[in-house]
């Protein structure tokens, strides 16, 4: 960002080079705030934590209400008393979420490095708060801001829509007219705010240069600086002939889990949002640890799934060890010269496998708990012996 | 090797054609000139000779830092001379002696000039220069004596019949006003005095066209002998000189520093610095600092064009004022990029070259120079040009730099593709399972060959069956 500001001072468009890839609004924001940069990033982190706290508080109320409704409607099996969430255990969850975010070493690292990822996280946190509070307008505005900054939050449109429909008690049926009406309204709000923000950026710098530099950059991955993701080494070693094909495959990979997840998780949009944020932060083209910090902040919300998680010990060990090895192997490769790029790449692979398995473990646990809630905790086979549960 | 040219129209196509044609003529790898090493400088290069209107957008400049001069380049260069290497001064230019030297440089300059004094017609002037530095001190048993035969293993026999002038100039300037320190044999045809780069110098001139030169012997072997062994006299430092180096450690970031020295005792003058840095060293212009005598020095003109990945290099042009007797340090930090594996040269750990930066300046001379007519001494007006008597034009090239870039492992493209796709497939597989399958109570299956076999073995061991 400082480089972009320096280029602007020299009279050259900041996007004429290949170094600056942030949006014009960020340039203008930092034009006034460069001296107080540390304070700005600390404030954004605090804002994110506060937004998450308020969002989860509201969410708990919603969950509790829904639970009560389902119990009264007798949808649950009789012996699942221990699986029901009580207000007692849910009382401290918002605080835990805020603390998880603030005290996460990844968040601290992002703040110290003054990475603009913190601003992305703040916008997404405000979007989640606005969605859970039920305000469609604010939710669309914040989603537009988040999409404007990095393209991928576009996929969060689906969970937000599902949540708002649920809140308005509109059934999700393709034949229902009110469903389409509401969807159109929300989509229109979102697209209009996006358009307004893009046009504002155009008028700030008087050129459309920022579109290829920001979005073209995210989509075509030209810069191969090593990061914690999977893309950089893949494209460094890719045969030239196939590079366009694999760029497309990788980008589609981020977007295409949305629709199946929407179909499966239409009753649980907030969990859907969590999974979607996790997928974005694993598969986006330039991931940073700040993105990882954001979805890890949600883990206390699903702490009641703990008993169904299968590999949590191994996965947490993998994630901790990989985070510790990242800087070591980076130093060995770049500074000491005694290791190869393969060492760092291997840790990248392991870290991402750990993240993927963590997310899918939580998904498995969630689905399993839902099954138990509706079918009873102690399952018996027709002949009375204890039954096992498998996915088929 | 570097190439610059001012075009009149359709620049990019003409530039590509020109570099390819010159590459063919001179057997030099100039065909590697493309948009990644071509820049459009705005102020550093002005056209020589006649030119009407200079639009700097029609000028192109390219440098190939990795190309070295070799005998293949000398041969076509010699072919451009009217007599080739058969007569005249060019008989001395034999490849095995010329390349056995400390420094070798060839250049070809073409510019339009007036055909005569009334300037009604324009002709093209072709000027070829060859600069060689022989180190006879280290190869000549510690004596600084030299002769044409020792340097070129040949002597001059006659002048080229097509030449209007054919002269040999030997610098016999006395140091510290002492005469008779050195002796030149045979006796020169005449002695010429000139002021070259602010220094008064005396030249012994051998005119190959004068009939008296070849009277005594058929060949001319100019020899220079020092009368007394002189104390180690230092060469005078030039008024403007520069150095450039890379600092920093590790393969992530670094800093390019340029030191410019102005040794003139009392005159300050501006210098125009042109730096071309390849795109894979990402310069951060907000880290550019110029420090002279401990204080910050702001350039009066700065033009910066950042690089675009794989398309064009960085261009930085600055006009810096150098105070008298000072050292100016210009530093800029950069980050190294990771390139795709096909973009590395076959020896990637050798490093990548950063081409020299160009410093152009009108250096004020300590001694006033008188205006010399171009007809009388074409050598001095073209080699040491000065438009007025008080300053002369100098273009300096700094050293090229060698930087290492981080390399991926070149032996692993297939492995990397497989492993990364495996990780993506792990995600896809787990999500596919969870999304398309539902939980069921497991049906007991009594069958299964493996289970029955295991039960048989267990019965033998006396262990309860599965």
Short mmCIF file of N, CA, C and O in Angstrom, two decimals, chain B residues 43-44 240 242-243 257-262 267-275 288-293 295-303 316-324 326-332 357-364 398:
data_model
loop_
_atom_site.label_atom_id
_atom_site.label_comp_id
_atom_site.label_asym_id
_atom_site.label_seq_id
_atom_site.Cartn_x
_atom_site.Cartn_y
_atom_site.Cartn_z
N UNK B 43 14.74 11.16 -21.26
CA UNK B 43 15.68 12.28 -21.32
C UNK B 43 17.11 11.88 -21.58
O UNK B 43 17.91 12.71 -21.98
N UNK B 44 17.45 10.62 -21.37
CA UNK B 44 18.87 10.30 -21.36
C UNK B 44 19.50 10.23 -22.73
O UNK B 44 20.70 10.39 -22.85
N UNK B 240 34.00 12.52 -13.16
CA UNK B 240 32.74 11.83 -12.87
C UNK B 240 32.99 10.34 -12.99
O UNK B 240 33.41 9.87 -14.04
N UNK B 242 31.44 6.29 -11.36
CA UNK B 242 30.34 5.70 -10.61
C UNK B 242 30.59 4.22 -10.36
O UNK B 242 31.36 3.58 -11.05
N UNK B 243 29.88 3.72 -9.36
CA UNK B 243 29.99 2.30 -8.99
C UNK B 243 28.60 1.84 -8.65
O UNK B 243 27.80 2.63 -8.15
N UNK B 257 22.53 -0.25 -4.80
CA UNK B 257 23.13 1.04 -4.44
C UNK B 257 24.01 1.51 -5.56
O UNK B 257 24.79 0.73 -6.11
N UNK B 258 23.89 2.78 -5.90
CA UNK B 258 24.75 3.38 -6.91
C UNK B 258 25.50 4.52 -6.24
O UNK B 258 24.89 5.35 -5.57
N UNK B 259 26.81 4.52 -6.40
CA UNK B 259 27.62 5.61 -5.83
C UNK B 259 28.14 6.44 -6.98
O UNK B 259 28.76 5.91 -7.90
N UNK B 260 27.90 7.74 -6.95
CA UNK B 260 28.38 8.61 -8.02
C UNK B 260 29.35 9.60 -7.39
O UNK B 260 29.02 10.27 -6.40
N UNK B 261 30.53 9.67 -7.96
CA UNK B 261 31.57 10.54 -7.43
C UNK B 261 31.75 11.75 -8.32
O UNK B 261 31.88 11.62 -9.54
N UNK B 262 31.78 12.91 -7.72
CA UNK B 262 32.12 14.13 -8.47
C UNK B 262 33.41 14.66 -7.86
O UNK B 262 33.41 15.16 -6.73
N UNK B 267 33.18 22.84 -9.03
CA UNK B 267 31.98 23.01 -9.83
C UNK B 267 31.00 21.88 -9.54
O UNK B 267 31.39 20.72 -9.45
N UNK B 268 29.73 22.24 -9.40
CA UNK B 268 28.68 21.23 -9.28
C UNK B 268 27.99 21.11 -10.63
O UNK B 268 27.90 22.09 -11.36
N UNK B 269 27.54 19.96 -10.97
CA UNK B 269 26.82 19.80 -12.23
C UNK B 269 25.79 18.69 -12.09
O UNK B 269 25.91 17.83 -11.22
N UNK B 270 24.75 18.72 -12.91
CA UNK B 270 23.72 17.68 -12.81
C UNK B 270 24.08 16.47 -13.67
O UNK B 270 24.78 16.59 -14.66
N UNK B 271 23.60 15.33 -13.25
CA UNK B 271 23.85 14.10 -14.00
C UNK B 271 22.51 13.40 -14.17
O UNK B 271 21.66 13.42 -13.29
N UNK B 272 22.32 12.80 -15.33
CA UNK B 272 21.07 12.11 -15.62
C UNK B 272 21.33 10.62 -15.49
O UNK B 272 22.18 10.07 -16.16
N UNK B 273 20.59 9.98 -14.58
CA UNK B 273 20.81 8.56 -14.33
C UNK B 273 19.66 7.77 -14.92
O UNK B 273 18.49 8.07 -14.66
N UNK B 274 19.97 6.77 -15.71
CA UNK B 274 18.94 5.92 -16.30
C UNK B 274 19.17 4.50 -15.80
O UNK B 274 20.23 3.94 -16.01
N UNK B 275 18.17 3.95 -15.11
CA UNK B 275 18.32 2.57 -14.63
C UNK B 275 17.22 1.71 -15.21
O UNK B 275 16.05 2.08 -15.18
N UNK B 288 13.27 4.58 -2.34
CA UNK B 288 14.36 5.25 -3.06
C UNK B 288 14.90 6.39 -2.21
O UNK B 288 14.15 7.26 -1.79
N UNK B 289 16.19 6.36 -1.94
CA UNK B 289 16.79 7.45 -1.17
C UNK B 289 18.04 7.92 -1.89
O UNK B 289 18.79 7.11 -2.43
N UNK B 290 18.24 9.22 -1.89
CA UNK B 290 19.44 9.79 -2.50
C UNK B 290 20.11 10.63 -1.43
O UNK B 290 19.52 11.57 -0.93
N UNK B 291 21.33 10.26 -1.09
CA UNK B 291 22.00 10.95 0.01
C UNK B 291 23.32 11.50 -0.50
O UNK B 291 24.13 10.77 -1.08
N UNK B 292 23.53 12.79 -0.32
CA UNK B 292 24.79 13.42 -0.70
C UNK B 292 25.35 14.07 0.53
O UNK B 292 24.68 14.88 1.16
N UNK B 293 26.59 13.75 0.84
CA UNK B 293 27.27 14.36 1.99
C UNK B 293 26.41 14.28 3.24
O UNK B 293 26.35 15.22 4.01
N UNK B 295 23.24 14.34 3.60
CA UNK B 295 21.91 14.96 3.60
C UNK B 295 21.12 14.43 2.42
O UNK B 295 21.68 13.98 1.43
N UNK B 296 19.81 14.50 2.53
CA UNK B 296 19.00 13.99 1.45
C UNK B 296 19.02 14.94 0.26
O UNK B 296 19.00 16.15 0.42
N UNK B 297 19.07 14.37 -0.94
CA UNK B 297 19.18 15.15 -2.16
C UNK B 297 17.97 14.82 -3.01
O UNK B 297 17.76 13.68 -3.37
N UNK B 298 17.13 15.78 -3.31
CA UNK B 298 15.94 15.48 -4.10
C UNK B 298 16.25 15.70 -5.58
O UNK B 298 16.80 16.72 -5.95
N UNK B 299 15.91 14.74 -6.43
CA UNK B 299 16.20 14.93 -7.86
C UNK B 299 15.25 15.95 -8.45
O UNK B 299 14.10 16.04 -8.07
N UNK B 300 15.78 16.73 -9.41
CA UNK B 300 14.91 17.77 -9.98
C UNK B 300 13.97 17.21 -11.03
O UNK B 300 12.95 17.78 -11.32
N UNK B 301 14.29 16.04 -11.57
CA UNK B 301 13.38 15.42 -12.53
C UNK B 301 13.40 13.94 -12.25
O UNK B 301 14.46 13.34 -12.14
N UNK B 302 12.23 13.36 -12.12
CA UNK B 302 12.21 11.92 -11.89
C UNK B 302 11.10 11.33 -12.73
O UNK B 302 9.98 11.83 -12.78
N UNK B 303 11.46 10.30 -13.47
CA UNK B 303 10.48 9.61 -14.30
C UNK B 303 10.59 8.14 -13.96
O UNK B 303 11.66 7.54 -14.11
N UNK B 316 13.82 3.87 -14.50
CA UNK B 316 13.93 4.96 -13.54
C UNK B 316 14.92 5.96 -14.11
O UNK B 316 16.07 5.63 -14.38
N UNK B 317 14.46 7.19 -14.32
CA UNK B 317 15.35 8.23 -14.83
C UNK B 317 15.31 9.38 -13.86
O UNK B 317 14.23 9.83 -13.49
N UNK B 318 16.47 9.84 -13.46
CA UNK B 318 16.48 10.95 -12.50
C UNK B 318 17.55 11.95 -12.88
O UNK B 318 18.63 11.57 -13.34
N UNK B 319 17.28 13.20 -12.65
CA UNK B 319 18.29 14.24 -12.85
C UNK B 319 18.74 14.67 -11.47
O UNK B 319 17.96 15.22 -10.70
N UNK B 320 19.98 14.36 -11.14
CA UNK B 320 20.47 14.61 -9.79
C UNK B 320 21.57 15.66 -9.86
O UNK B 320 22.46 15.57 -10.69
N UNK B 321 21.52 16.59 -8.94
CA UNK B 321 22.56 17.61 -8.89
C UNK B 321 23.70 17.09 -8.02
O UNK B 321 23.48 16.71 -6.87
N UNK B 322 24.92 17.07 -8.56
CA UNK B 322 26.05 16.61 -7.77
C UNK B 322 26.85 17.80 -7.31
O UNK B 322 27.42 18.52 -8.12
N UNK B 323 26.94 18.05 -6.01
CA UNK B 323 27.78 19.16 -5.54
C UNK B 323 29.25 18.82 -5.76
O UNK B 323 29.63 17.67 -5.95
N UNK B 324 30.11 19.86 -5.70
CA UNK B 324 31.53 19.66 -5.95
C UNK B 324 32.14 18.76 -4.90
O UNK B 324 31.78 18.83 -3.73
N UNK B 326 32.02 15.48 -4.07
CA UNK B 326 31.07 14.77 -3.21
C UNK B 326 30.84 13.36 -3.73
O UNK B 326 31.19 13.04 -4.86
N UNK B 327 30.26 12.57 -2.86
CA UNK B 327 29.83 11.23 -3.22
C UNK B 327 28.34 11.17 -3.01
O UNK B 327 27.85 11.54 -1.95
N UNK B 328 27.60 10.73 -4.01
CA UNK B 328 26.15 10.62 -3.88
C UNK B 328 25.80 9.15 -3.87
O UNK B 328 26.26 8.39 -4.71
N UNK B 329 24.96 8.76 -2.92
CA UNK B 329 24.57 7.35 -2.84
C UNK B 329 23.08 7.24 -3.09
O UNK B 329 22.28 7.88 -2.41
N UNK B 330 22.74 6.45 -4.08
CA UNK B 330 21.33 6.25 -4.44
C UNK B 330 20.99 4.81 -4.13
O UNK B 330 21.63 3.90 -4.66
N UNK B 331 20.00 4.60 -3.28
CA UNK B 331 19.65 3.22 -2.94
C UNK B 331 18.17 2.99 -3.21
O UNK B 331 17.35 3.88 -3.01
N UNK B 332 17.85 1.79 -3.64
CA UNK B 332 16.45 1.42 -3.83
C UNK B 332 16.34 -0.06 -3.49
O UNK B 332 17.21 -0.86 -3.85
N UNK B 357 23.55 0.70 -15.48
CA UNK B 357 22.81 1.95 -15.57
C UNK B 357 23.66 2.95 -16.33
O UNK B 357 24.88 2.82 -16.40
N UNK B 358 23.03 3.91 -16.93
CA UNK B 358 23.69 4.87 -17.80
C UNK B 358 23.67 6.23 -17.13
O UNK B 358 22.63 6.70 -16.69
N UNK B 359 24.82 6.84 -17.04
CA UNK B 359 24.89 8.18 -16.48
C UNK B 359 25.33 9.11 -17.60
O UNK B 359 26.36 8.89 -18.21
N UNK B 360 24.53 10.11 -17.87
CA UNK B 360 24.90 11.08 -18.91
C UNK B 360 25.07 12.44 -18.24
O UNK B 360 24.23 12.84 -17.44
N UNK B 361 26.16 13.10 -18.57
CA UNK B 361 26.37 14.40 -17.94
C UNK B 361 27.20 15.29 -18.84
O UNK B 361 27.98 14.82 -19.66
N UNK B 362 27.03 16.60 -18.66
CA UNK B 362 27.91 17.58 -19.30
C UNK B 362 28.86 18.01 -18.20
O UNK B 362 28.51 18.78 -17.32
N UNK B 363 30.08 17.45 -18.26
CA UNK B 363 31.02 17.69 -17.17
C UNK B 363 31.77 18.98 -17.44
O UNK B 363 32.34 19.15 -18.52
N UNK B 364 31.80 19.89 -16.49
CA UNK B 364 32.57 21.12 -16.72
C UNK B 364 34.04 20.79 -16.68
O UNK B 364 34.50 20.00 -15.86
N UNK B 398 27.67 1.85 -15.72
CA UNK B 398 28.15 1.20 -14.49
C UNK B 398 28.27 -0.30 -14.71
O UNK B 398 27.97 -0.80 -15.78
#
